[in-house]
XYZ file of C-alpha atoms in Angstrom:
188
model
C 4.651 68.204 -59.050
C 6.869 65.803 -60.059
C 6.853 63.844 -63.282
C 8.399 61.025 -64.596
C 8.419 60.739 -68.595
C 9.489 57.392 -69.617
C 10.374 55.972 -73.089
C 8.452 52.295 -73.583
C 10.471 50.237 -76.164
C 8.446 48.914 -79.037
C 8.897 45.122 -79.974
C 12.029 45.886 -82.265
C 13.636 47.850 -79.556
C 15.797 50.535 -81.768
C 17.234 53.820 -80.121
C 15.686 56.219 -80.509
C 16.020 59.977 -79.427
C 12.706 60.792 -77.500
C 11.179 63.872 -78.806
C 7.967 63.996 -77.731
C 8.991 63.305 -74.484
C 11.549 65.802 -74.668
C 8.931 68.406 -75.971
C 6.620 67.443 -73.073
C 9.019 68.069 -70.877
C 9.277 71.714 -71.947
C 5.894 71.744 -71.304
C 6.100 70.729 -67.852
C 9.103 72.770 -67.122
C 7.561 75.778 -68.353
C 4.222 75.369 -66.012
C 6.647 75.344 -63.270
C 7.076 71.583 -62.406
C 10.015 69.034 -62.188
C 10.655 66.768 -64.738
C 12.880 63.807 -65.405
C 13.166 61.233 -68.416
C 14.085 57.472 -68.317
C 14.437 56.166 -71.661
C 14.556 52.160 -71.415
C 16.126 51.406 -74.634
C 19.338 53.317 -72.921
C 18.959 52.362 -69.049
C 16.830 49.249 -68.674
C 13.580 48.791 -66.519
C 15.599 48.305 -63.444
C 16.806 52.184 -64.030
C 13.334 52.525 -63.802
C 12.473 51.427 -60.707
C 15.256 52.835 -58.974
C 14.162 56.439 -60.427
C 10.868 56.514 -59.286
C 12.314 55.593 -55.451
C 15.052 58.360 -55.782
C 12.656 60.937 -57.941
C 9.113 60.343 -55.941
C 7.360 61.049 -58.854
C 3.110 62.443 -58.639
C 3.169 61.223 -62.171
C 4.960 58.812 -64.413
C 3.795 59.429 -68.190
C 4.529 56.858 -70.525
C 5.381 57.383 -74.002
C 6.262 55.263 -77.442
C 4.328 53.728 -80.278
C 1.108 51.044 -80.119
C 3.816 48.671 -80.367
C 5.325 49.647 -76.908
C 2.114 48.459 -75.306
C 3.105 45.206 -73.767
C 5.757 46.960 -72.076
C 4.013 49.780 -70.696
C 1.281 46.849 -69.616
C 4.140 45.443 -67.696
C 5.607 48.108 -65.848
C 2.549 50.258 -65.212
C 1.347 46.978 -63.480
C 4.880 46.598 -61.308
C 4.438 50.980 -60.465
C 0.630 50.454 -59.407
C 1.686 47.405 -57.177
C 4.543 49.423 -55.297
C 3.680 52.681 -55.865
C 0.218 53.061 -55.581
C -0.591 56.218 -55.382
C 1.083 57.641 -58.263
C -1.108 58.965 -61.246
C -0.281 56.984 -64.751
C -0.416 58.820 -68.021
C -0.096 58.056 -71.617
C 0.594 60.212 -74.826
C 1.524 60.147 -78.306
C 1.429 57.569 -80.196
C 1.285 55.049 -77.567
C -2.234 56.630 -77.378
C -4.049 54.595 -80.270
C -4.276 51.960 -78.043
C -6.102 53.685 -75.443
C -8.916 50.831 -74.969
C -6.688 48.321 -73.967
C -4.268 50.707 -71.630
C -7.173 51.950 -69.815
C -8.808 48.475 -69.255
C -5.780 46.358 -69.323
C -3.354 48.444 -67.266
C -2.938 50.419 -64.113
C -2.466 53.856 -66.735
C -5.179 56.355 -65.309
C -5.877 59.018 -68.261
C -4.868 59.178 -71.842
C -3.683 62.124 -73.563
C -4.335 62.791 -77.269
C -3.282 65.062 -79.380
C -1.492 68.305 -78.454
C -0.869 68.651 -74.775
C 0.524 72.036 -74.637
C -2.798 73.309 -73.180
C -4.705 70.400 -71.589
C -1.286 68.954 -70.129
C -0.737 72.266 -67.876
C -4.112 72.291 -66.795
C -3.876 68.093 -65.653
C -0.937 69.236 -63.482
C -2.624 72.280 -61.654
C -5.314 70.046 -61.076
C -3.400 67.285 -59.362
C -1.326 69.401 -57.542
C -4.762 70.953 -56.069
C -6.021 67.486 -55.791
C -8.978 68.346 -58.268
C -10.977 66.401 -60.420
C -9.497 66.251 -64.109
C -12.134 64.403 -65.563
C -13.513 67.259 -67.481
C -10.042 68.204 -69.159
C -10.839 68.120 -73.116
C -8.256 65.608 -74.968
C -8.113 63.365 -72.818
C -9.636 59.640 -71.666
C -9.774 57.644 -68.512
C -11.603 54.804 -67.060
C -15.151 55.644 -64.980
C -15.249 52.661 -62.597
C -18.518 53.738 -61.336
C -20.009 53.362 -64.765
C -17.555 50.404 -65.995
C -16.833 52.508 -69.032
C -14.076 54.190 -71.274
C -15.157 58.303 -71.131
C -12.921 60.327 -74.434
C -13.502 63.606 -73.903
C -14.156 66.117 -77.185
C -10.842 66.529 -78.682
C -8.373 69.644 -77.595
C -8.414 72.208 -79.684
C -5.281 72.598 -81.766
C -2.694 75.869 -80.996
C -2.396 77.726 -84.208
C 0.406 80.076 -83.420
C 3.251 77.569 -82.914
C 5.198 80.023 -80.746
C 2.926 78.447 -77.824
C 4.702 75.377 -78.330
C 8.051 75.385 -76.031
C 11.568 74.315 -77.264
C 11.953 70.288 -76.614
C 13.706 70.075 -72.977
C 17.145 68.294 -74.017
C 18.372 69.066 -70.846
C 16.185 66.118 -69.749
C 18.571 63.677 -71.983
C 22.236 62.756 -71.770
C 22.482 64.005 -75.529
C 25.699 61.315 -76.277
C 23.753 58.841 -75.207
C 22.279 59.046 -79.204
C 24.863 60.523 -81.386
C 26.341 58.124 -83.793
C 30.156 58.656 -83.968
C 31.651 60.624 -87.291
C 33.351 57.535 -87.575
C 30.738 55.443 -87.344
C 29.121 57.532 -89.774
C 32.009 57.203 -92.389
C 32.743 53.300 -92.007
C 29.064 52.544 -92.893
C 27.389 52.172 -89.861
C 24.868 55.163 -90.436
């Protein structure tokens, strides 16, 4: 499986070094699937775009805070409309807004909280083309009842060694380090 992890800029558009993207993405790589990160505030949405036709993702997760939710409205809206088959996630912070991604966007399911566990499982199942709906910490939209289903929370890992290094391998590291002499002429 294939899986796009993209970094939504919030309304003040900083850069920002993705982490939890980065640690997701050790959590894909280690279940044995591809991943790839786009972060927006360093490529612009057209990078997007052009990823997804070179990458052919199965998934594109989003990722950033509740403020990044116009802009994940936007593009998972242009992905639905030419890429329609491809599954739409959301994690992290950009979770609190869950009710209005899940009836206001194309975004399928909703992760929340950790996703070492439940995150693995998401991916077997959609590479089995398997229903997911029953994954714990998670939400999605059931059309057939017209409602917003959360499922009971995942339960938390309590021996952090499950949790795998971030993948920085996924990131052109330069692309956020702030020159030493930056650093010294005040810029930092």
């Amino acid at each position: 499986v294939n899986i796009l992890l993209v970094n939504v800029p919030s309304r003040k558009g900083a850069k920002e070094l993705t982490l939890g993207l980065l640690y997701v993405g050790g959590i894909i790589e280690r279940a044995g699937h591809k991943a790839k990160i786009v972060d927006i505030y360093t490529e612009g949405s057209e990078f997007l775009l052009r990823t997804i036709t070179e990458f052919k993702p199965d998934i594109v997760g989003f990722g950033g805070i509740a403020s990044s939710y116009g802009r994940t409205k936007e593009y998972s809206n242009k992905i639905k409309e030419g890429y329609p088959n491809i599954v739409q996630i959301v994690g992290g912070a950009l979770a609190s807004t869950y009710e209005l991604l899940l009836t206001k966007t194309k975004v399928d399911v909703i992760f929340h909280g950790e996703s070492e566990r439940n995150l693995p499982l998401f991916l077997e199942r959609i590479e089995k083309k398997e229903q997911y709906c029953d994954i714990p910490g998670i939400s999605y939209f059931n059309a057939l009842e017209n409602k917003i289903v959360k499922n009971l929370p995942v339960v938390q890992i309590s021996d952090i060694d499950e949790v795998p290094y971030p993948a920085y391998n996924l990131v052109d590291i330069n692309k956020y380090l702030i020159p030493v002499q930056a650093m010294l002429t005040g810029y930092a």
